[in-house]
Amino acid sequence: MNPDLSHYTRLGGEQAVRRLVDRFYDLMETLPEARKIRELHPADMAGSRDKLFKFLSGWLGGPSLYIEEYGHPRLRARHLPFPIGPAERDAWMTCMRQALAELDIDPMLRQQLLQSLSNTADHMRNR
């Protein structure tokens, strides 16, 4: 594992981020424990998939696609209209944890990403 490489590169670049995002949303669509967070999204989640892909690309150290299109993410402010408590945070993390587990990546990288994503998910709580 080369610490000089970005998480984006270490994860596998654009294709890996797309696989992660697609699997994350597929899980959100199918896991009973994700029902509450699924209901917070529009019926057609193509836009949500695209935004998360663009956000994660930059967040992981790859192209700043989200910022180029939408400006600063302002994650907390953008999520304030949605009721996010511990249950919603945990459901989001359940989907992300499983999606990451299904990627063939270095276990240390997976753990680092899960810790960072967990911190971010917890910061999104507003209930």
N, CA, C and O of each residue as an XYZ file, in Angstrom:
508
protein
N       0.849     -1.174      0.000
C       0.000      0.000      0.000
C       0.890      1.231      0.000
O       1.732      1.392      0.884
N       0.709      2.098     -0.983
C       1.493      3.312     -1.112
C       0.744      4.470     -0.471
O      -0.302      4.877     -0.975
N       1.260      5.012      0.634
C       0.554      6.104      1.330
C       0.545      7.400      0.528
O      -0.205      8.317      0.864
N       1.360      7.502     -0.527
C       1.385      8.711     -1.336
C       0.226      8.762     -2.333
O      -0.058      9.817     -2.899
N      -0.438      7.638     -2.547
C      -1.576      7.599     -3.460
C      -2.841      8.048     -2.736
O      -3.008      7.795     -1.543
N      -3.721      8.711     -3.463
C      -4.992      9.139     -2.877
C      -5.882      7.929     -2.600
O      -5.695      6.861     -3.184
N      -6.826      8.105     -1.725
C      -7.810      7.041     -1.477
C      -8.542      6.702     -2.780
O      -8.864      5.541     -3.035
N      -8.798      7.711     -3.590
C      -9.472      7.518     -4.873
C      -8.689      6.520     -5.734
O      -9.262      5.583     -6.291
N      -7.396      6.731     -5.832
C      -6.540      5.843     -6.628
C      -6.441      4.476     -5.979
O      -6.555      3.455     -6.658
N      -6.230      4.447     -4.672
C      -6.099      3.179     -3.961
C      -7.386      2.358     -4.042
O      -7.339      1.128     -4.061
N      -8.527      3.031     -4.088
C      -9.811      2.335     -4.182
C     -10.007      1.723     -5.570
O     -10.664      0.692     -5.717
N      -9.426      2.376     -6.594
C      -9.570      1.856     -7.952
C     -10.085      2.879     -8.936
O     -10.440      2.527    -10.061
N     -10.134      4.147     -8.538
C     -10.522      5.215     -9.452
C     -12.008      5.275     -9.739
O     -12.834      4.790     -8.967
N     -12.323      5.882    -10.868
C     -13.713      6.158    -11.239
C     -14.590      4.901    -11.225
O     -15.690      4.921    -10.672
N     -14.116      3.823    -11.823
C     -14.939      2.611    -11.906
C     -15.268      2.064    -10.526
O     -16.395      1.634    -10.283
N     -14.301      2.075     -9.624
C     -14.538      1.553     -8.280
C     -15.501      2.449     -7.508
O     -16.357      1.952     -6.776
N     -15.372      3.754     -7.663
C     -16.281      4.670     -6.966
C     -17.703      4.487     -7.500
O     -18.664      4.491     -6.731
N     -17.830      4.330     -8.796
C     -19.169      4.081     -9.370
C     -19.751      2.769     -8.850
O     -20.934      2.706     -8.515
N     -18.931      1.726     -8.780
C     -19.420      0.440     -8.249
C     -19.863      0.596     -6.800
O     -20.903      0.071     -6.403
N     -19.074      1.317     -6.016
C     -19.409      1.542     -4.613
C     -20.737      2.276     -4.486
O     -21.601      1.864     -3.712
N     -20.902      3.335     -5.224
C     -22.133      4.135     -5.157
C     -23.323      3.322     -5.638
O     -24.376      3.331     -5.001
N     -23.171      2.620     -6.753
C     -24.287      1.819     -7.269
C     -24.684      0.732     -6.276
O     -25.871      0.502     -6.046
N     -23.711      0.073     -5.699
C     -24.031     -0.988     -4.728
C     -24.668     -0.391     -3.480
O     -25.610     -0.963     -2.932
N     -24.163      0.753     -3.028
C     -24.738      1.437     -1.875
C     -26.229      1.701     -2.102
O     -27.052      1.383     -1.244
N     -26.575      2.276     -3.244
C     -27.981      2.591     -3.504
C     -28.803      1.341     -3.793
O     -29.988      1.304     -3.464
N     -28.208      0.319     -4.397
C     -28.928     -0.945     -4.568
C     -29.292     -1.530     -3.205
O     -30.395     -2.041     -3.014
N     -28.362     -1.450     -2.270
C     -28.634     -1.944     -0.916
C     -29.710     -1.102     -0.238
O     -30.578     -1.636      0.453
N     -29.653      0.203     -0.433
C     -30.669      1.069      0.151
C     -32.057      0.698     -0.377
O     -33.051      0.792      0.343
N     -32.108      0.284     -1.618
C     -33.391     -0.110     -2.231
C     -33.919     -1.433     -1.680
O     -35.128     -1.667     -1.691
N     -33.028     -2.297     -1.199
C     -33.460     -3.653     -0.872
C     -33.395     -4.035      0.610
O     -34.142     -4.912      1.046
N     -32.526     -3.402      1.386
C     -32.406     -3.794      2.797
C     -33.559     -3.235      3.623
O     -33.809     -2.030      3.595
N     -34.260     -4.088      4.353
C     -35.362     -3.594      5.186
C     -34.911     -2.526      6.184
O     -35.655     -1.585      6.459
N     -33.704     -2.664      6.724
C     -33.229     -1.700      7.705
C     -32.884     -0.349      7.088
O     -32.593      0.599      7.817
N     -32.911     -0.243      5.764
C     -32.634      1.025      5.091
C     -33.919      1.716      4.618
O     -33.861      2.757      3.963
N     -35.060      1.141      4.948
C     -36.339      1.678      4.465
C     -36.514      3.155      4.802
O     -36.942      3.937      3.952
N     -36.187      3.544      6.031
C     -36.393      4.939      6.441
C     -35.538      5.910      5.637
O     -36.011      6.982      5.260
N     -34.304      5.555      5.376
C     -33.480      6.487      4.598
C     -33.860      6.445      3.121
O     -33.724      7.447      2.417
N     -34.331      5.303      2.651
C     -34.795      5.233      1.260
C     -35.961      6.186      1.058
O     -36.066      6.838      0.019
N     -36.834      6.267      2.050
C     -38.009      7.139      1.959
C     -37.639      8.624      1.933
O     -38.455      9.452      1.529
N     -36.445      8.963      2.348
C     -35.986     10.358      2.317
C     -35.509     10.771      0.931
O     -35.256     11.950      0.684
N     -35.386      9.799      0.023
C     -34.882     10.046     -1.328
C     -36.029     10.087     -2.331
O     -37.110      9.565     -2.057
N     -35.805     10.698     -3.483
C     -36.837     10.687     -4.530
C     -37.042      9.281     -5.089
O     -36.186      8.410     -4.931
N     -38.179      9.070     -5.739
C     -38.476      7.757     -6.317
C     -37.376      7.336     -7.285
O     -36.923      6.192     -7.254
N     -36.951      8.251     -8.139
C     -35.862      7.977     -9.069
C     -34.574      8.488     -8.427
O     -34.390      9.692     -8.250
N     -33.695      7.566     -8.086
C     -32.480      7.951     -7.372
C     -31.285      8.188     -8.289
O     -30.149      8.226     -7.816
N     -31.517      8.347     -9.584
C     -30.405      8.591    -10.514
C     -29.640      9.853    -10.117
O     -28.409      9.863    -10.141
N     -30.347     10.901     -9.757
C     -29.694     12.140     -9.344
C     -28.907     11.963     -8.058
O     -27.812     12.509     -7.917
N     -29.454     11.208     -7.124
C     -28.759     10.947     -5.862
C     -27.494     10.139     -6.117
O     -26.442     10.425     -5.544
N     -27.596      9.145     -6.964
C     -26.424      8.331     -7.317
C     -25.330      9.212     -7.934
O     -24.156      9.105     -7.581
N     -25.737     10.071     -8.850
C     -24.776     10.927     -9.535
C     -24.104     11.888     -8.553
O     -22.887     12.071     -8.599
N     -24.881     12.496     -7.675
C     -24.308     13.442     -6.715
C     -23.361     12.752     -5.743
O     -22.298     13.289     -5.429
N     -23.734     11.566     -5.262
C     -22.836     10.868     -4.332
C     -21.553     10.454     -5.057
O     -20.464     10.556     -4.492
N     -21.673      9.993     -6.288
C     -20.472      9.649     -7.054
C     -19.558     10.867     -7.185
O     -18.354     10.769     -6.947
N     -20.120     11.997     -7.558
C     -19.314     13.205     -7.745
C     -18.717     13.671     -6.416
O     -17.556     14.077     -6.362
N     -19.509     13.610     -5.350
C     -18.988     14.014     -4.046
C     -17.843     13.096     -3.616
O     -16.765     13.569     -3.254
N     -18.080     11.786     -3.657
C     -17.053     10.843     -3.201
C     -15.783     10.929     -4.047
O     -14.682     10.740     -3.529
N     -15.925     11.208     -5.325
C     -14.732     11.343     -6.172
C     -13.786     12.383     -5.589
O     -12.595     12.117     -5.425
N     -14.299     13.545     -5.281
C     -13.467     14.599     -4.708
C     -13.065     14.320     -3.277
O     -11.921     14.566     -2.892
N     -13.984     13.813     -2.489
C     -13.736     13.520     -1.073
C     -12.612     12.497     -0.917
O     -11.848     12.540      0.048
N     -12.523     11.583     -1.873
C     -11.497     10.545     -1.839
C     -10.165     11.000     -2.441
O      -9.191     10.248     -2.442
N     -10.128     12.221     -2.946
C      -8.879     12.734     -3.495
C      -8.783     12.664     -5.004
O      -7.714     12.891     -5.571
N      -9.889     12.351     -5.658
C      -9.921     12.325     -7.115
C     -10.447     13.646     -7.650
O     -10.347     14.673     -6.979
N     -11.006     13.627     -8.853
C     -11.521     14.861     -9.455
C     -12.612     15.498     -8.595
O     -13.449     14.801     -8.022
N     -12.594     16.818     -8.513
C     -13.567     17.573     -7.704
C     -14.847     17.815     -8.496
O     -15.252     18.962     -8.687
N     -15.470     16.767     -8.948
C     -16.639     16.861     -9.821
C     -17.812     17.562     -9.157
O     -18.489     18.374     -9.788
N     -18.057     17.257     -7.893
C     -19.191     17.862     -7.195
C     -18.987     19.370     -7.064
O     -19.887     20.151     -7.372
N     -17.819     19.768     -6.614
C     -17.531     21.195     -6.410
C     -17.609     21.943     -7.734
O     -18.122     23.060     -7.786
N     -17.105     21.337     -8.801
C     -17.150     21.982    -10.114
C     -18.587     22.241    -10.554
O     -18.864     23.260    -11.187
N     -19.496     21.337    -10.230
C     -20.887     21.476    -10.689
C     -21.782     22.208     -9.697
O     -22.637     22.997    -10.101
N     -21.596     21.956     -8.400
C     -22.531     22.473     -7.399
C     -21.916     23.443     -6.398
O     -22.641     24.054     -5.613
N     -20.604     23.596     -6.408
C     -19.947     24.433     -5.413
C     -19.610     23.618     -4.174
O     -19.670     22.389     -4.184
N     -19.257     24.320     -3.112
C     -18.879     23.642     -1.862
C     -20.006     22.711     -1.415
O     -21.176     23.088     -1.474
N     -19.668     21.505     -0.971
C     -20.705     20.546     -0.593
C     -21.623     20.992      0.549
O     -22.804     20.647      0.548
N     -21.113     21.745      1.515
C     -21.936     22.169      2.653
C     -22.847     21.013      3.105
O     -24.064     21.168      3.198
N     -22.244     19.877      3.378
C     -22.997     18.653      3.669
C     -24.060     18.827      4.734
O     -25.220     18.470      4.527
N     -23.673     19.368      5.858
C     -24.640     19.493      6.954
C     -25.814     20.378      6.545
O     -26.969     20.024      6.782
N     -25.531     21.510      5.941
C     -26.596     22.426      5.523
C     -27.516     21.772      4.486
O     -28.733     21.954      4.530
N     -26.939     21.024      3.570
C     -27.757     20.382      2.529
C     -28.631     19.254      3.093
O     -29.647     18.891      2.501
N     -28.226     18.713      4.229
C     -28.995     17.622      4.825
C     -29.959     18.078      5.917
O     -30.741     17.270      6.416
N     -29.921     19.351      6.296
C     -30.793     19.834      7.371
C     -32.288     19.623      7.115
O     -33.022     19.371      8.071
N     -32.773     19.714      5.873
C     -34.212     19.496      5.652
C     -34.677     18.063      5.934
O     -35.879     17.810      6.021
N     -33.745     17.135      6.076
C     -34.100     15.730      6.266
C     -33.879     15.326      7.713
O     -32.847     15.657      8.297
N     -34.837     14.613      8.302
C     -34.665     14.174      9.694
C     -33.626     13.054      9.776
O     -33.869     11.931      9.335
N     -32.483     13.375     10.338
C     -31.401     12.400     10.450
C     -31.028     12.248     11.916
O     -30.428     13.133     12.526
N     -31.402     11.106     12.455
C     -31.048     10.768     13.824
C     -30.127      9.562     13.821
O     -29.623      9.165     12.770
N     -29.906      8.981     14.981
C     -29.036      7.803     15.061
C     -29.494      6.649     14.159
O     -28.662      5.974     13.554
N     -30.801      6.419     14.065
C     -31.291      5.297     13.244
C     -30.991      5.515     11.762
O     -30.593      4.584     11.062
N     -31.183      6.751     11.285
C     -30.907      7.047      9.880
C     -29.402      6.982      9.602
O     -28.971      6.456      8.575
N     -28.615      7.523     10.528
C     -27.159      7.434     10.390
C     -26.719      5.976     10.307
O     -25.918      5.608      9.448
N     -27.248      5.153     11.204
C     -26.855      3.745     11.239
C     -27.308      2.995      9.988
O     -26.594      2.121      9.498
N     -28.486      3.329      9.470
C     -28.968      2.686      8.243
C     -28.077      3.063      7.056
O     -27.751      2.219      6.221
N     -27.689      4.334      6.993
C     -26.794      4.783      5.927
C     -25.471      4.035      6.011
O     -24.938      3.572      5.003
N     -24.955      3.926      7.217
C     -23.674      3.233      7.410
C     -23.798      1.738      7.137
O     -22.837      1.131      6.663
N     -24.926      1.133      7.415
C     -25.123     -0.282      7.100
C     -24.962     -0.508      5.604
O     -24.279     -1.439      5.178
N     -25.597      0.350      4.810
C     -25.488      0.224      3.350
C     -24.059      0.473      2.879
O     -23.545     -0.254      2.029
N     -23.419      1.502      3.435
C     -22.061      1.828      3.007
C     -21.074      0.756      3.462
O     -20.164      0.390      2.718
N     -21.251      0.260      4.667
C     -20.355     -0.787      5.183
C     -20.424     -2.024      4.297
O     -19.392     -2.596      3.947
N     -21.638     -2.440      3.931
C     -21.783     -3.631      3.095
C     -21.248     -3.378      1.684
O     -20.596     -4.245      1.101
N     -21.521     -2.200      1.142
C     -21.024     -1.881     -0.204
C     -19.495     -1.896     -0.222
O     -18.893     -2.423     -1.158
N     -18.869     -1.326      0.796
C     -17.402     -1.343      0.877
C     -16.870     -2.756      1.079
O     -15.823     -3.108      0.534
N     -17.582     -3.567      1.856
C     -17.143     -4.937      2.112
C     -17.117     -5.760      0.830
O     -16.340     -6.707      0.715
N     -17.959     -5.404     -0.127
C     -18.043     -6.159     -1.376
C     -16.992     -5.732     -2.404
O     -16.816     -6.396     -3.426
N     -16.291     -4.618     -2.131
C     -15.203     -4.212     -3.020
C     -13.933     -4.955     -2.635
O     -13.654     -5.157     -1.453
N     -13.178     -5.354     -3.628
C     -11.915     -6.045     -3.383
C     -10.825     -4.993     -3.169
O     -10.095     -4.636     -4.093
N     -10.732     -4.506     -1.922
C      -9.755     -3.471     -1.605
C      -8.969     -3.870     -0.361
O      -9.347     -4.790      0.364
N      -7.886     -3.169     -0.136
C      -7.042     -3.397      1.026
C      -7.868     -3.210      2.308
O      -8.550     -2.195      2.455
N      -7.815     -4.173      3.231
C      -8.598     -4.067      4.470
C      -8.274     -2.807      5.280
O      -9.161     -2.248      5.925
N      -7.023     -2.356      5.254
C      -6.666     -1.146      5.996
C      -7.345      0.078      5.370
O      -7.825      0.955      6.089
N      -7.383      0.138      4.050
C      -8.068      1.224      3.361
C      -9.552      1.195      3.695
O     -10.147      2.236      3.975
N     -10.155      0.002      3.668
C     -11.568     -0.134      3.997
C     -11.845      0.410      5.400
O     -12.818      1.135      5.606
N     -10.997      0.064      6.351
C     -11.184      0.527      7.725
C     -11.040      2.039      7.830
O     -11.809      2.690      8.537
N     -10.063      2.596      7.132
C      -9.880      4.055      7.143
C     -11.109      4.763      6.568
O     -11.590      5.751      7.123
N     -11.600      4.244      5.455
C     -12.780      4.851      4.831
C     -14.003      4.734      5.728
O     -14.765      5.689      5.873
N     -14.190      3.571      6.326
C     -15.335      3.394      7.214
C     -15.287      4.353      8.401
O     -16.316      4.899      8.800
N     -14.103      4.557      8.963
C     -13.972      5.485     10.087
C     -14.310      6.909      9.649
O     -15.055      7.609     10.334
N     -13.774      7.331      8.528
C     -14.052      8.683      8.029
C     -15.522      8.854      7.660
O     -16.131      9.874      7.984
N     -16.087      7.866      6.988
C     -17.501      7.932      6.612
C     -18.400      7.911      7.840
O     -19.427      8.588      7.871
N     -18.022      7.144      8.840
C     -18.790      7.095     10.082
C     -18.782      8.457     10.771
O     -19.816      8.918     11.255
N     -17.625      9.092     10.814
C     -17.543     10.429     11.405
C     -18.422     11.422     10.646
O     -19.116     12.239     11.252
N     -18.385     11.345      9.335
C     -19.192     12.243      8.504
C     -20.675     11.969      8.691
O     -21.467     12.901      8.828
N     -21.056     10.703      8.697
C     -22.454     10.342      8.895
C     -22.960     10.824     10.244
O     -24.091     11.296     10.355
N     -22.132     10.707     11.258
C     -22.536     11.170     12.583
C     -22.696     12.689     12.588
O     -23.575     13.217     13.270
N     -21.876     13.377     11.851
C     -21.967     14.845     11.778
C     -23.262     15.294     11.099
O     -23.720     16.414     11.329
N     -23.853     14.444     10.275
C     -25.083     14.792      9.558
C     -26.326     14.747     10.450
O     -27.388     15.244     10.075
N     -26.182     14.146     11.633
C     -27.352     14.032     12.527
C     -27.874     15.416     12.888
O     -27.111     16.324     13.219
N     -29.197     15.551     12.815
C     -29.834     16.806     13.197
C     -31.064     16.562     14.078
O     -31.859     17.471     14.311
N     -31.207     15.352     14.554
C     -32.305     14.994     15.471
C     -31.733     14.255     16.651
O     -32.474     13.858     17.549
